[in-house]
Coordinates of C-alpha atoms in Angstrom, one line a residue:
M1 CA 25.8 33.8 28.3
K2 CA 25.1 36.3 31.0
I3 CA 23.8 38.7 28.5
I4 CA 21.5 36.2 26.9
L5 CA 20.1 35.1 30.4
K6 CA 19.7 38.7 31.2
Q7 CA 17.5 39.3 28.1
M8 CA 15.5 36.2 28.9
F9 CA 14.9 37.4 32.4
I10 CA 13.8 40.9 31.1
L11 CA 11.5 39.2 28.6
F12 CA 9.7 37.2 31.3
I13 CA 9.7 39.9 33.8
T14 CA 8.0 42.3 31.4
M15 CA 5.6 39.5 30.4
I16 CA 4.1 39.4 33.9
P17 CA 2.7 43.0 34.2
A18 CA 1.6 42.8 30.5
M19 CA -0.6 39.7 31.3
I20 CA -2.3 41.4 34.3
P21 CA -4.6 43.8 32.3
A22 CA -5.4 41.1 29.8
V23 CA -6.4 38.7 32.6
M24 CA -8.5 41.4 34.2
V25 CA -10.3 42.2 30.9
M26 CA -11.1 38.4 30.5
T27 CA -12.4 38.1 34.1
L28 CA -14.6 41.2 33.7
C29 CA -16.0 40.0 30.4
D30 CA -16.6 36.6 31.8
L31 CA -18.6 38.1 34.7
I32 CA -20.8 40.0 32.3
N33 CA -21.2 36.9 30.0
L34 CA -19.6 38.2 26.9
P35 CA -18.6 35.7 24.2
E36 CA -15.4 33.9 25.1
G37 CA -13.8 33.7 21.7
P38 CA -13.7 37.5 20.8
V39 CA -12.6 38.3 24.4
Y40 CA -9.8 35.8 24.1
I41 CA -8.3 37.2 20.9
V42 CA -8.7 40.9 22.0
S43 CA -7.1 40.1 25.4
T44 CA -4.2 38.3 23.7
N45 CA -3.6 41.3 21.4
L46 CA -3.7 43.6 24.5
Y47 CA -1.2 41.4 26.2
S48 CA 1.2 41.4 23.2
I49 CA 1.0 45.2 22.7
L50 CA 1.8 45.8 26.4
W51 CA 4.6 43.3 26.5
L52 CA 6.1 44.9 23.3
L53 CA 6.0 48.4 25.0
L54 CA 7.4 47.1 28.3
Y55 CA 10.2 45.2 26.8
R56 CA 11.2 48.1 24.4
Y57 CA 11.3 50.5 27.4
S58 CA 13.2 48.1 29.6
T59 CA 15.9 47.3 27.0
N60 CA 16.1 50.7 25.1
H61 CA 19.5 51.5 26.8
S62 CA 21.1 48.2 26.0
R63 CA 20.5 48.0 22.2
K64 CA 23.8 49.2 20.7
K65 CA 22.9 48.6 17.0
K66 CA 19.6 48.5 14.9
L67 CA 18.8 45.3 13.0
K68 CA 20.1 46.6 9.7
G69 CA 23.5 47.4 11.4
L70 CA 23.9 43.7 12.6
V71 CA 23.0 41.8 9.3
N72 CA 23.2 42.2 5.6
T73 CA 20.0 43.5 4.0
R74 CA 18.6 42.1 0.7
E75 CA 15.3 41.5 -0.9
L76 CA 13.8 38.0 -0.9
R77 CA 13.3 36.6 -4.4
P78 CA 9.8 35.4 -5.3
I79 CA 11.1 31.8 -5.6
E80 CA 12.7 32.0 -2.2
W81 CA 9.5 33.4 -0.8
I82 CA 7.5 30.4 -2.2
R83 CA 10.0 28.0 -0.6
C84 CA 9.8 29.8 2.8
C85 CA 6.0 29.7 2.6
L86 CA 6.1 25.9 1.9
I87 CA 8.6 25.3 4.6
V88 CA 6.6 27.2 7.3
L89 CA 3.3 25.8 6.3
G90 CA 4.5 22.2 5.8
G91 CA 6.5 22.3 9.1
S92 CA 3.5 23.6 10.9
V93 CA 1.4 20.7 9.8
V94 CA 4.0 18.2 10.9
F95 CA 4.8 19.8 14.2
S96 CA 0.9 20.2 14.9
L97 CA 0.4 16.5 14.2
F98 CA 3.3 15.6 16.4
T99 CA 2.0 17.7 19.2
E100 CA -1.4 16.1 19.0
W101 CA 0.3 12.7 19.1
I102 CA 2.3 13.7 22.2
I103 CA -0.9 15.0 24.0
D104 CA -2.8 11.7 23.2
V105 CA 0.1 9.7 24.6
I106 CA 0.3 11.8 27.8
N107 CA -3.5 11.5 28.3
L108 CA -3.4 7.7 27.6
L109 CA -0.5 7.2 30.2
F110 CA -2.5 9.2 32.8
G111 CA -5.8 7.5 31.9
K112 CA -7.6 10.8 31.8
Q113 CA -7.5 14.1 29.8
V114 CA -4.6 15.9 31.5
I115 CA -4.0 18.2 28.4
T116 CA -6.9 19.4 26.3
S117 CA -6.1 19.4 22.5
D118 CA -7.4 22.1 20.1
S119 CA -8.5 24.4 23.1
V120 CA -7.6 27.5 20.9
G121 CA -9.5 26.1 18.0
D122 CA -12.6 25.8 20.2
L123 CA -12.3 29.4 21.4
I124 CA -12.0 30.9 17.8
E125 CA -14.5 28.5 16.1
N126 CA -17.5 30.9 16.1
I127 CA -15.6 34.1 15.9
P128 CA -16.6 36.1 12.7
V129 CA -14.1 35.9 9.9
Y130 CA -13.5 39.6 9.7
W131 CA -12.7 39.7 13.4
L132 CA -10.2 36.9 13.1
I133 CA -8.4 38.6 10.2
L134 CA -8.1 41.9 12.0
C135 CA -6.9 40.5 15.3
V136 CA -5.2 37.2 14.4
V137 CA -4.0 37.7 10.9
I138 CA -3.1 41.4 10.9
I139 CA -2.5 42.8 14.5
A140 CA -0.9 39.8 16.2
P141 CA 1.8 39.0 13.5
I142 CA 2.9 42.8 13.5
I143 CA 3.2 43.1 17.3
E144 CA 4.9 39.7 17.8
E145 CA 7.4 40.0 15.0
I146 CA 8.5 43.5 16.1
L147 CA 9.0 42.1 19.6
F148 CA 10.6 38.8 18.8
R149 CA 12.3 39.3 15.4
Q150 CA 13.3 42.9 15.8
L151 CA 13.8 44.0 19.4
L152 CA 14.9 40.7 20.8
L153 CA 17.1 39.9 17.8
E154 CA 18.8 43.2 18.1
N155 CA 19.8 42.4 21.7
L156 CA 20.8 38.8 20.9
L157 CA 22.5 38.9 17.5
P158 CA 25.9 40.4 18.8
Y159 CA 26.3 37.2 20.8
G160 CA 25.8 34.6 18.0
T161 CA 23.4 34.3 15.0
C162 CA 22.2 30.7 15.6
K163 CA 21.8 31.4 19.4
A164 CA 19.7 34.5 18.7
V165 CA 17.5 32.7 16.0
L166 CA 16.9 29.6 18.1
L167 CA 16.3 31.5 21.3
S168 CA 13.8 33.9 19.7
G169 CA 12.0 30.8 18.3
V170 CA 11.9 29.0 21.7
L171 CA 10.7 32.2 23.6
F172 CA 8.1 32.7 20.9
G173 CA 6.8 29.2 21.5
V174 CA 6.7 29.6 25.3
M175 CA 4.9 32.9 24.9
H176 CA 1.9 31.2 23.5
L177 CA 1.4 29.7 26.9
N178 CA -0.3 26.4 25.8
V179 CA 1.0 23.0 24.9
E180 CA -0.8 22.5 21.6
Q181 CA 0.8 25.6 20.0
S182 CA 4.3 25.3 21.6
L183 CA 6.2 23.0 19.2
Y184 CA 5.1 24.4 15.8
S185 CA 5.4 27.9 17.2
I186 CA 9.1 27.2 18.1
F187 CA 9.6 25.9 14.6
V188 CA 8.0 28.7 12.7
G189 CA 9.5 31.3 15.1
S190 CA 13.0 30.0 14.2
I191 CA 12.2 30.1 10.5
F192 CA 11.1 33.7 10.9
G193 CA 14.2 34.6 12.7
A194 CA 16.3 32.9 10.0
V195 CA 14.6 34.8 7.3
V196 CA 15.1 38.1 9.1
V197 CA 18.7 37.3 9.6
R198 CA 19.0 36.4 5.9
T199 CA 17.2 39.5 4.6
G200 CA 17.7 42.1 7.4
K201 CA 14.0 43.0 7.1
V202 CA 11.3 42.2 9.7
K203 CA 8.6 42.7 7.0
Y204 CA 9.2 39.2 5.6
A205 CA 8.7 37.6 9.0
I206 CA 5.5 39.6 9.3
Y207 CA 4.2 38.5 6.0
L208 CA 5.1 34.8 6.7
H209 CA 3.4 35.0 10.2
M210 CA 0.3 36.6 8.6
M211 CA 0.1 33.8 6.0
T212 CA 0.6 31.1 8.8
N213 CA -2.2 32.6 10.9
L214 CA -4.5 32.9 7.9
F215 CA -4.1 29.3 7.0
G216 CA -4.2 28.0 10.5
G217 CA -6.8 30.3 12.1
V218 CA -9.1 31.2 9.2
I219 CA -8.8 28.8 6.1
F220 CA -8.2 25.3 7.6
P221 CA -10.9 25.4 10.2
R222 CA -13.6 26.1 7.6
L223 CA -12.5 23.5 5.0
P224 CA -13.9 20.0 4.8
V225 CA -11.6 17.4 6.5
E226 CA -10.9 15.7 3.2
R227 CA -9.7 18.8 1.6
T228 CA -7.7 19.8 4.7
V229 CA -5.9 16.5 4.5
M230 CA -5.1 16.7 0.8
I231 CA -3.8 20.3 1.1
S232 CA -1.7 19.3 4.3
I233 CA -0.1 16.5 2.4
A234 CA 0.8 18.8 -0.5
L235 CA 2.2 21.4 1.9
V236 CA 4.3 18.8 3.8
L237 CA 5.7 17.5 0.5
G238 CA 6.4 21.1 -0.8
G239 CA 8.0 21.9 2.4
L240 CA 10.3 18.9 2.3
V241 CA 11.4 19.7 -1.2
S242 CA 12.0 23.3 -0.4
A243 CA 13.8 22.5 2.8
G244 CA 16.0 20.1 0.7
I245 CA 16.8 22.8 -1.9
E246 CA 17.7 25.2 0.9
I247 CA 20.0 22.8 2.8
N248 CA 21.7 21.8 -0.6
K249 CA 22.3 25.5 -1.2
Y250 CA 23.8 25.9 2.2
I251 CA 26.1 22.9 1.8
R252 CA 27.3 24.1 -1.5
K253 CA 28.0 27.6 -0.2
K254 CA 29.9 26.2 2.7
Y255 CA 31.9 23.9 0.4
R256 CA 32.9 26.9 -1.8
F257 CA 33.9 29.0 1.1
N258 CA 36.0 26.2 2.6
T259 CA 37.6 25.7 -0.9
C260 CA 38.4 29.4 -1.2
Q261 CA 40.1 29.4 2.3
E262 CA 42.2 26.3 1.4
Q263 CA 43.4 28.0 -1.9
E264 CA 44.4 31.1 0.0

């Protein structure tokens, strides 16, 4: 437990100096009246890159094994990839709606807008698509997955797989520093971690993260509401079916393992 708390402490301590240049860039750009949206996503990427470098430098001496030495490696089959995509996208829809409901309830209880919903969506609304694809769909997933699903998991996996996966997901959600993204970020971060543990390869988490950001940041905001609703319903249903299949596979595998142990 002390080691886990130590890693959390290092992660948060390295986050603070990483934020300072990003905040300075945002402040400077605000003073010279540059567009808020592009400045936000560039500053966020800068913050993530600096955080990655600082955390890697701070923990380089404590990583005893690389990721491939901690878990088995294998390829993700196409059908498994499809199920993972449906679980991630369907779950993102559910948790996003749940977060919006929580925000509405909190604002209703206080009688005023305590928490602003869709503030991130408002920031990126008028950003050119090519800029979003570069910063949000390509750069951000690569940096964030190396930080949370490689370096952090390498430090946490020796102390328990479930703890490592869940903690990487929770810290990933906290890292976004806003309420509206927190719950679904924790969910998708945990799924990304589970996929990395299952395959031993960070590339699958990066691909899933890219796909999630592509749908959430580029495709959905540009679709008519009616079409977005239809696609969201299909994703939720597909995610439920896929999750059911994965849970059933896990239970059957666990049952066979227990049966073999009893026979021995």
